[in-house]
Coordinates of C-alpha atoms in Angstrom, one line a residue:
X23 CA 0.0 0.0 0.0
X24 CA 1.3 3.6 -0.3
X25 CA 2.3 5.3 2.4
X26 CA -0.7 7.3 4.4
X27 CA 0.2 10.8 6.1
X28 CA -1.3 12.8 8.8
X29 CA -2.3 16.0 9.3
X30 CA 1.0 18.4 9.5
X31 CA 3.4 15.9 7.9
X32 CA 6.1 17.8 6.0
X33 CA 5.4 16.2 2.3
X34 CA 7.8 16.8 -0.7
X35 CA 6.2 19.3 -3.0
X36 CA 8.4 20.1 -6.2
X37 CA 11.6 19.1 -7.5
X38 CA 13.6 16.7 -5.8
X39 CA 11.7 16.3 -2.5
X40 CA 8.4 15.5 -5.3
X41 CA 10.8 13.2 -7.1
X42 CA 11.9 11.2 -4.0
X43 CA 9.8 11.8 -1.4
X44 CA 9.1 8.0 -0.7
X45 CA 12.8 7.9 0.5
X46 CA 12.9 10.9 2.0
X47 CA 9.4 10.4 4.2
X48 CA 10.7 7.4 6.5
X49 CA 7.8 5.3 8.4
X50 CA 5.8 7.5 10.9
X51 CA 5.8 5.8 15.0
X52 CA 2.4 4.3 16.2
X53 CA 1.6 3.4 20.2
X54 CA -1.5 2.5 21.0
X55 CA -2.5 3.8 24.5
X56 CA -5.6 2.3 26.0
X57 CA -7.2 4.6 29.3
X58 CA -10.2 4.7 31.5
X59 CA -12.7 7.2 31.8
X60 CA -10.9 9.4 34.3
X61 CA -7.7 9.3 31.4
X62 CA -5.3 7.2 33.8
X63 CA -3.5 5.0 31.4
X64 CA -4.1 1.3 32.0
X65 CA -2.0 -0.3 29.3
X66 CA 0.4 -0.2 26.1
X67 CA -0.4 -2.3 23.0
X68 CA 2.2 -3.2 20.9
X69 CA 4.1 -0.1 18.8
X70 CA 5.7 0.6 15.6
X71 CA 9.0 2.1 16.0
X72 CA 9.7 5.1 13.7
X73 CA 12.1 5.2 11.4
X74 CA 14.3 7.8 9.9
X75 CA 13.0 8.4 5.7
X76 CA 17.0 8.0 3.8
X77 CA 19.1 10.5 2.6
X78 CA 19.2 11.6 -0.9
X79 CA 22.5 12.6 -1.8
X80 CA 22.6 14.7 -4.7
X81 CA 25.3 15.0 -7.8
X82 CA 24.6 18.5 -7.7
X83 CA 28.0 20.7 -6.4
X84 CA 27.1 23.3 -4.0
X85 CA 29.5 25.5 -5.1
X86 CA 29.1 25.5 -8.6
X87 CA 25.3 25.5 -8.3
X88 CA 25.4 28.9 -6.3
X89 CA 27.6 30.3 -8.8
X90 CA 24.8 29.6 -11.6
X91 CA 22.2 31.1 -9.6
X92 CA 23.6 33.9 -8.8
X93 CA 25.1 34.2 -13.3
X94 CA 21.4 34.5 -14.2
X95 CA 20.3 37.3 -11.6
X96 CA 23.7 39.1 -12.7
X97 CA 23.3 38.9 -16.2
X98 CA 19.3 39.6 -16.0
X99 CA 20.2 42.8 -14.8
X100 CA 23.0 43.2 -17.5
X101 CA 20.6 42.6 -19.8
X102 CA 17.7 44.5 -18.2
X103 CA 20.0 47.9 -18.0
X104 CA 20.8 47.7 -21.7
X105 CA 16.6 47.9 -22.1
X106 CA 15.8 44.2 -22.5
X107 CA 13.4 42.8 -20.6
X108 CA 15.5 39.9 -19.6
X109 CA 12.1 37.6 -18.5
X110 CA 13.7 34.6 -17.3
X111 CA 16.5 32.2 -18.1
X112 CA 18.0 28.8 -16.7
X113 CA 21.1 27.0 -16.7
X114 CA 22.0 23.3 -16.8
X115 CA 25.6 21.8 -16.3
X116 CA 25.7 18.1 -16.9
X117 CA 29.0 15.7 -16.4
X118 CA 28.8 14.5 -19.8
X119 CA 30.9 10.9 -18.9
X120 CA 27.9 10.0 -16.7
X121 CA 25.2 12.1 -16.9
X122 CA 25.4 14.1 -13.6
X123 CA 23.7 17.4 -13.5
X124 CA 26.5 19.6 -11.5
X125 CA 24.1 22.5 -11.5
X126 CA 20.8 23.5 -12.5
X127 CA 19.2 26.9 -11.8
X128 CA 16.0 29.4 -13.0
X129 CA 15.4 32.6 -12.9
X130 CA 12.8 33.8 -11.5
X131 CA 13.0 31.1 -8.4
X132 CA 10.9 31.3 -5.1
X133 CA 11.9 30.7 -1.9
X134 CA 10.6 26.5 -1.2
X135 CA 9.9 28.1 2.2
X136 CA 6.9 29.5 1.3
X137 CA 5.2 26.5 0.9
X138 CA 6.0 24.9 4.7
X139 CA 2.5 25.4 6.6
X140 CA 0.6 25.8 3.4
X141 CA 0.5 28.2 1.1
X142 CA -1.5 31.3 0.7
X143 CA -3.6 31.8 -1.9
X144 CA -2.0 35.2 -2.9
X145 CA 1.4 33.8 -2.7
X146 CA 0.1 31.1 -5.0
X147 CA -1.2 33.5 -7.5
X148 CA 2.4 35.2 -7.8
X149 CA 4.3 32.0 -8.4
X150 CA 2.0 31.0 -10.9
X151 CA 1.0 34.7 -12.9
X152 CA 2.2 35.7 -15.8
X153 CA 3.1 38.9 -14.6
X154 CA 5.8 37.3 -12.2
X155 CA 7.5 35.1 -15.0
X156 CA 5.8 32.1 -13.5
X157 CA 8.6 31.2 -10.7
X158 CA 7.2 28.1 -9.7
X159 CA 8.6 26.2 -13.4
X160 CA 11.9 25.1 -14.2
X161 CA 12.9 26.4 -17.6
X162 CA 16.2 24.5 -17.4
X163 CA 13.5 21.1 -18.2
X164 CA 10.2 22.4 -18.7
X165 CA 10.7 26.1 -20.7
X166 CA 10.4 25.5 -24.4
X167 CA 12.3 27.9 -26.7
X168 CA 13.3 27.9 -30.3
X169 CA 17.2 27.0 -30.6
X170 CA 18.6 29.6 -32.8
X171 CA 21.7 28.9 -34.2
X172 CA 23.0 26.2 -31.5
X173 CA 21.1 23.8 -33.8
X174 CA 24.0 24.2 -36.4
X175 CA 26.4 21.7 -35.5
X176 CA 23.9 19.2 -35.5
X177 CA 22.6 21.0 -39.3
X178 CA 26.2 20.3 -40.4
X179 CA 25.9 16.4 -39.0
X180 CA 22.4 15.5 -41.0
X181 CA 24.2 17.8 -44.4
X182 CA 27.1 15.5 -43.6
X183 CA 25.6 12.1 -42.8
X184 CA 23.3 12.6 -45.9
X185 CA 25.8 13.2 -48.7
X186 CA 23.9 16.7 -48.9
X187 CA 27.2 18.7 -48.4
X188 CA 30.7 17.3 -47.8
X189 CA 34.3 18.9 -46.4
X190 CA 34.7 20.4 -48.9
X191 CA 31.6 22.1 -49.7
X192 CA 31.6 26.2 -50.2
X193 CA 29.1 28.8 -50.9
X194 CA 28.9 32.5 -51.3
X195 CA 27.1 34.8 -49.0
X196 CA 26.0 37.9 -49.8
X197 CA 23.9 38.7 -46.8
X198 CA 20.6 37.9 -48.9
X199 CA 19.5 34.0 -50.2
X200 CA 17.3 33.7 -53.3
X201 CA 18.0 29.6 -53.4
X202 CA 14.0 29.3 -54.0
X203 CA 13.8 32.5 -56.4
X204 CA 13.7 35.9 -55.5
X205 CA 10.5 36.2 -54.1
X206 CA 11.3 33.8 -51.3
X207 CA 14.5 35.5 -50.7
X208 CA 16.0 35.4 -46.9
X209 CA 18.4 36.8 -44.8
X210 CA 21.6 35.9 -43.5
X211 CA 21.7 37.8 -40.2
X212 CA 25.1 39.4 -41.3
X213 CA 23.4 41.9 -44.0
X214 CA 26.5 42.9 -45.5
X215 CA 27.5 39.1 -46.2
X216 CA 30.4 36.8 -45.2
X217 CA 31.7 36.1 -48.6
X218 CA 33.1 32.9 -49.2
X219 CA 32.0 30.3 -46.5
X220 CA 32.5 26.7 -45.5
X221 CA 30.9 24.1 -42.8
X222 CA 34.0 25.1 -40.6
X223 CA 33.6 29.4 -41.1
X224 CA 29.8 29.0 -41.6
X225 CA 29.9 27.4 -37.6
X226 CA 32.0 30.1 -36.6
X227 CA 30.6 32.8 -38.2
X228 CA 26.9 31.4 -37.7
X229 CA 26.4 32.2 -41.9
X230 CA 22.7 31.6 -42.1
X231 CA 22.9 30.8 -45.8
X232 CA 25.3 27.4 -45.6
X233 CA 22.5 26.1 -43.4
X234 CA 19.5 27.3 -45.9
X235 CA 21.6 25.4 -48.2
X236 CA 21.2 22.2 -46.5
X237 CA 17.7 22.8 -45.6
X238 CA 17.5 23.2 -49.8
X239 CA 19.1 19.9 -50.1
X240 CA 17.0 18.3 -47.7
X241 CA 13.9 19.5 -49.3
X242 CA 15.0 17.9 -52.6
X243 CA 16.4 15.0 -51.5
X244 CA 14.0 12.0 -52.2
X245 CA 15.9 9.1 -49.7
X246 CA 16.1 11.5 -46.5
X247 CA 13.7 14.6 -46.8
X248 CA 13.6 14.9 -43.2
X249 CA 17.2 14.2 -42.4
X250 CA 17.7 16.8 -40.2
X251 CA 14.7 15.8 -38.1
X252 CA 16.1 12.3 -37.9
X253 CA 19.5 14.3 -37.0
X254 CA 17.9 16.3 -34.4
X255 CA 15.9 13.3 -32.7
X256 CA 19.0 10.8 -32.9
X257 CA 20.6 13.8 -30.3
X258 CA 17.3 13.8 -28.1
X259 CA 15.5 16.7 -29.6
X260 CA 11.7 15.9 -29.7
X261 CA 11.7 13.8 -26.4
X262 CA 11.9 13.4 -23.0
X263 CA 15.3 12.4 -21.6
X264 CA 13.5 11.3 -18.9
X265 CA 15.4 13.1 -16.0
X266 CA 14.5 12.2 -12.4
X267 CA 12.6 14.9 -12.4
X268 CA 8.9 16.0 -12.2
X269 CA 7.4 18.9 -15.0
X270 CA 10.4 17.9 -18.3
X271 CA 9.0 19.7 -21.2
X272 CA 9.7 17.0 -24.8
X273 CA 10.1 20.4 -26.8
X274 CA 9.1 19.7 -30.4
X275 CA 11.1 18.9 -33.7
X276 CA 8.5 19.9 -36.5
X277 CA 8.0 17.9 -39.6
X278 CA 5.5 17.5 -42.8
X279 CA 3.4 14.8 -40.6
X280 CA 3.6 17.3 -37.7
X281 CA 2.3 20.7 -39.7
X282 CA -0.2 19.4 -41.5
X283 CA -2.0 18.3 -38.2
X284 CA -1.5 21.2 -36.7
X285 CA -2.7 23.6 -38.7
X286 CA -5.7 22.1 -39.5
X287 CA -7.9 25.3 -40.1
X288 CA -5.4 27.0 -42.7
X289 CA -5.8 26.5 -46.2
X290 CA -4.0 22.8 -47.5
X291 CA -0.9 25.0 -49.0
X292 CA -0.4 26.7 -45.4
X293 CA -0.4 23.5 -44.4
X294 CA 2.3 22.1 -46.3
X295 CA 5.8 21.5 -45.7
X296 CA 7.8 24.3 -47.6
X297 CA 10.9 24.7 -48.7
X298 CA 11.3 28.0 -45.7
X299 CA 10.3 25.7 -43.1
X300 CA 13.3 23.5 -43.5
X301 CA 15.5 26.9 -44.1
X302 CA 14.3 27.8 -40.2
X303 CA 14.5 24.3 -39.3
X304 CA 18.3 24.5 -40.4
X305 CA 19.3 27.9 -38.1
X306 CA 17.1 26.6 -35.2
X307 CA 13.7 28.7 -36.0
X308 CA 10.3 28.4 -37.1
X309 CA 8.4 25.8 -34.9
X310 CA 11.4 24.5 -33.6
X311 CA 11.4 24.0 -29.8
X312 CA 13.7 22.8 -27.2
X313 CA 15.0 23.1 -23.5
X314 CA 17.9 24.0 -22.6
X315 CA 18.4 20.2 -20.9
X316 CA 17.9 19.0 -24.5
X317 CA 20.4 21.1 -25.6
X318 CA 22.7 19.5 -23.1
X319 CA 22.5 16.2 -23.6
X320 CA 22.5 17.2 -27.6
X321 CA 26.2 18.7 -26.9
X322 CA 27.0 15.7 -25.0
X323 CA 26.4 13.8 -27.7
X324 CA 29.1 15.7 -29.5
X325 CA 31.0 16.4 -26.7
X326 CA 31.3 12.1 -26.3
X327 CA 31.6 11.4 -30.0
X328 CA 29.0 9.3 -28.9
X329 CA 27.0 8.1 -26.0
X330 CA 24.5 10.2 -24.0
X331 CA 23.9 9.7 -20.4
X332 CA 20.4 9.7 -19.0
X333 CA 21.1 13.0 -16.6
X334 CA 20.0 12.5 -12.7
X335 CA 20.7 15.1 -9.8
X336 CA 20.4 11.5 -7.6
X337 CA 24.2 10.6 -6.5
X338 CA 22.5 7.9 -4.2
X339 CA 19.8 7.0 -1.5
X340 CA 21.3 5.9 2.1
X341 CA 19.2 4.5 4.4
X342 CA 19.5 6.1 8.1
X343 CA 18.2 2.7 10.0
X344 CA 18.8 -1.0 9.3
X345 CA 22.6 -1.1 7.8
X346 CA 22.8 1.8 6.7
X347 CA 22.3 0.4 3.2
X348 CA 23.2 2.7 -0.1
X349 CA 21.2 2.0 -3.1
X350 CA 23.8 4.0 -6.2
X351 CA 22.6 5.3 -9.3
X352 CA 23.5 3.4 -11.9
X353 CA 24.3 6.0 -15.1
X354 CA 22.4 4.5 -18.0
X355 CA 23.3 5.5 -21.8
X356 CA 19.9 6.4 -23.5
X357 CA 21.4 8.0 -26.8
X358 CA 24.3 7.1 -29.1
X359 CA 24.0 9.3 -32.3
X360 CA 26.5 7.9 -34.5
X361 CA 28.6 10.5 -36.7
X362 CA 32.0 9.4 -38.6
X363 CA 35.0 11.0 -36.7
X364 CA 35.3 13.2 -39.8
X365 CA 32.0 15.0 -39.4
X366 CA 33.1 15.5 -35.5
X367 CA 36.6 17.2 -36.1
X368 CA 34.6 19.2 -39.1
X369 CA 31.8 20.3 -36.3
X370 CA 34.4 20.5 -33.1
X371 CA 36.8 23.2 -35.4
X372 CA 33.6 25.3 -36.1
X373 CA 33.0 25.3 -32.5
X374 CA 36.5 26.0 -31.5
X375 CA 35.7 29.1 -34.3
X376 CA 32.9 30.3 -32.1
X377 CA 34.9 30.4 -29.1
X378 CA 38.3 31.8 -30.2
X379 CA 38.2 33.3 -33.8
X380 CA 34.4 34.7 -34.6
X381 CA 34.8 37.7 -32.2
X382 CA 37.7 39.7 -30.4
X383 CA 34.9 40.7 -28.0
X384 CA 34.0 37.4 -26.9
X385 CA 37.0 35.7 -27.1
X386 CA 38.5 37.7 -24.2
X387 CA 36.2 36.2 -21.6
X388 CA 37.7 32.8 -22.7
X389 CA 41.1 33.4 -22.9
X390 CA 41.7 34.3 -19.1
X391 CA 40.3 30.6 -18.7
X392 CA 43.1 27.7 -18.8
X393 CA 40.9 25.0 -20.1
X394 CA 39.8 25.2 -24.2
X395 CA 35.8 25.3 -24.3
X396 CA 34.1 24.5 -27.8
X397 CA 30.8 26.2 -27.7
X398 CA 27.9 27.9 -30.0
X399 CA 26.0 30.7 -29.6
X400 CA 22.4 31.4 -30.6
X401 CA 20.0 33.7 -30.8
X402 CA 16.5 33.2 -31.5
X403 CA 14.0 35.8 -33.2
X404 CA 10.0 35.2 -32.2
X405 CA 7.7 38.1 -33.7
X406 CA 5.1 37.0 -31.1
X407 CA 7.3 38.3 -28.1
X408 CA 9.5 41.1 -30.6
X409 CA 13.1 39.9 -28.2
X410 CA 14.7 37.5 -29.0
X411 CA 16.0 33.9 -27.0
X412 CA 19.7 34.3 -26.4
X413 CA 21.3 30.5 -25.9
X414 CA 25.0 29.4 -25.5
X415 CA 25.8 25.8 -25.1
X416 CA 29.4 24.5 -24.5
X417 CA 31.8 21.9 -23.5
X418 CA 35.3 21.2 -21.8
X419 CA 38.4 20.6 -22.1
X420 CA 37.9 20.6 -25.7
X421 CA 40.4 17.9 -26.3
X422 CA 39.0 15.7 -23.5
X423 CA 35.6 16.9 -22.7
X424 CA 33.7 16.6 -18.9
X425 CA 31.2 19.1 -18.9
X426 CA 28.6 20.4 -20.8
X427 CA 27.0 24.0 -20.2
X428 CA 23.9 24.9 -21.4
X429 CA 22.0 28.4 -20.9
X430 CA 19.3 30.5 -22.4
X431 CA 18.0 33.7 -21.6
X432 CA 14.8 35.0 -22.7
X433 CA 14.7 38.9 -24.2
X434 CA 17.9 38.9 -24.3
X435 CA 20.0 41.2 -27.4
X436 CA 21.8 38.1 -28.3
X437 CA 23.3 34.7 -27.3
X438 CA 26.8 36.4 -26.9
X439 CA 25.3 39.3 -24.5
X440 CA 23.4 37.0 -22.2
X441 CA 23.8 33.0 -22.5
X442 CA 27.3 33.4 -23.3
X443 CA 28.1 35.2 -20.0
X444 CA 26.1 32.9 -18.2
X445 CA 28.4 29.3 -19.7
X446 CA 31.1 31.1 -19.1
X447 CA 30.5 32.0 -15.4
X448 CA 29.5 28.1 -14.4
X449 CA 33.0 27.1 -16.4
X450 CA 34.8 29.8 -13.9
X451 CA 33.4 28.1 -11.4
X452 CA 34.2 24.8 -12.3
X453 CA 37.9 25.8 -12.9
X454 CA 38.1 28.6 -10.0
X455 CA 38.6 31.3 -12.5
X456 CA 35.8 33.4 -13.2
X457 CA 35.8 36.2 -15.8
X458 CA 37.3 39.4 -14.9
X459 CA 36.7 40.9 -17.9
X460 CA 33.9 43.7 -17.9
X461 CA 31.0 43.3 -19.8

């Protein structure tokens, strides 16, 4: 039977204490006590001794984990002062050789505090208003947001994988793509153009127009039209990881099957798979969504060259009676996207780009770091809200990687000005050096 509480037992409510709270809760002392009319006791039947509920022993490092709380009020209030409205953001840091979340944080949070005794209804109302930013969720697993341009590297695998481009592809980018005719012309987000491009400089640089290339291929290609969905979904994109965890969002990778039951009151073109919806597919737009977990576990599947880890915060459960028994968490693989080696040096070099050669201006908050971090920024337009999703998602030591970091900010001016900052704060305090360059 489950367990039964009484009135003014102190019951798990979100998060971890939800997840686990048949460990946590122990078993609850009975005595029964038979008296006479005048209450003088006359005897004790038989009792059930209470027990202790276990500890839960997290993977999560203190220290680290109060550094990324504290990134996201910081750099909300960068953001904020610059005239953004810097809503909310989260943070995840995942050991990417087991799956360990070293730190997860969202902004705005609540103090757990408030919910001890009961909750008020006006205190409820806050945490759950729009107004507020809905504190109670945790965007790191349950806030859904286009990708923007993080999506590339795994863009450049499907291209790769699918013959659709090779390593030796190039293309020309004058700021402005006609691939399907003038009238359908689009942007690269660099107006001006970045000239001559490859998979390596179109990473770096983040050239919209090698990925609308792809998306082109894609949408001709008979064998694999929805390569890059298979692409996307072989990393975890369009799924739950299945985190121990209550509330993960699966986030949603968009196909033909998908938009043409979706939009089922448009007229049957609308409804169509286009040649422009795999063009935003390819830079991360469109109906695109993911959280920033996903995006994780995605770049630990490049990080690994391989296998991703089913992420836990639970180290292990020890039990406070008995023997003191442990139960450990056994790290379970639940992804291995396979990519030749070929396509990861071509993707881990665009990375490196992002990092260390795309801009002076970011490059100094790396460089006063001793480890090499491969990473991507993003940002994601959305004419609903008018600002746009900044993301960054990286991973180190390049060479030998252990961590992933993945953040996202939302109304932010760009990836670099707000999820950036954020990565690069949780890798300063993973490394005890944190950035002493201004921003």
């Amino acid at each position: 039977g489950g367990f039964v509480y009484a009135h003014g037992d102190i019951v798990g409510q979100t998060g971890v204490e939800y997840q686990y709270e048949s460990a946590l809760q122990g078993v609850r002392g009975e005595q029964t006590v038979y008296v006479d009319a005048a209450g003088n006791v006359l005897s004790h039947s038989t009792s059930i001794a209470p027990q202790s509920g276990s500890d839960v022993v997290l993977t999560i490092d203190a220290n680290i984990q109060k550094a990324a709380e504290a990134s996201l009020v910081s750099v909300i209030n960068t953001v904020r002062s610059q005239d953004f409205q810097g809503r909310s953001a989260s943070v995840v840091a995942l050991d990417c050789t087991n799956g360990e979340v070293i730190a997860m944080a969202s902004y705005p949070t609540y103090s757990p505090s408030m919910f001890v005794g009961g909750i008020s209804s006006s205190d409820w109302d806050t945490l759950s208003s729009e107004e507020a930013n809905y504190p109670l969720m945790n965007r790191a697993i349950a806030g859904q947001y286009p990708s923007g341009s993080t999506i590339k590297a795994l863009t450049t695998f499907a291209g790769l994988k699918y013959g659709i481009c090779d390593g030796n592809s190039s293309w020309y980018c004058t700021g402005f793509w006609t691939g399907f005719g003038e009238q359908y012309g689009m942007h690269c987000w660099l107006l001006s153009g970045h000239g001559t491009v490859n998979l390596i400089t179109g990473i770096t640089n983040s050239c919209d127009i090698v990925f609308y290339e792809i998306g082109k291929g894609f949408f001709y290609n008979n064998d694999h039209p929805e390569g890059m969905q298979e692409t996307f979904r072989a990393f975890g994109l369009g799924a739950l990881s299945g985190i121990d965890l209550p509330e993960e969002a699966s986030g949603r990778v968009p196909d033909a099957e998908w938009k043409w039951n979706y939009f089922t009151s448009s007229p049957d073109d609308a409804r169509k798979w286009q040649g422009g919806d795999n063009c935003n597919l390819a830079i991360g737009q469109g109906d695109l969504l993911v959280t920033c977990l996903q995006m994780a576990n995605a770049y630990c599947g490049i990080a690994n060259r391989g296998p991703i880890y089913k992420p836990h915060v639970l180290k292990s459960i020890n039990a406070r009676n008995g023997n003191g028994s442990v139960i450990e968490y056994k790290n379970e693989v639940i992804l291995t996207p396979e990519e030749k080696d070929e396509h990861r040096d071509i993707v881990a070099r665009g990375l490196y780009g992002v990092v260390y050669e795309e801009s002076a201006s970011q490059t100094v908050h790396w460089t006063n770091l001793d480890v090499t971090v491969n990473g991507k920024t993003g940002t994601a337009e959305r004419q609903s809200v008018g600002e746009p999703v900044g993301w960054f998602v990286g991973y180190a030591p390049a060479d030998k990687p252990q961590y992933v970091v993945a953040a996202n900010l939302d109304c932010a001016p760009s990836g670099a000005g707000s999820g950036m900052y954020i990565v690069r704060d949780v890798f300063g305090a993973i490394y005890n050096q944190p950035d002493n360059v201004g921003r």
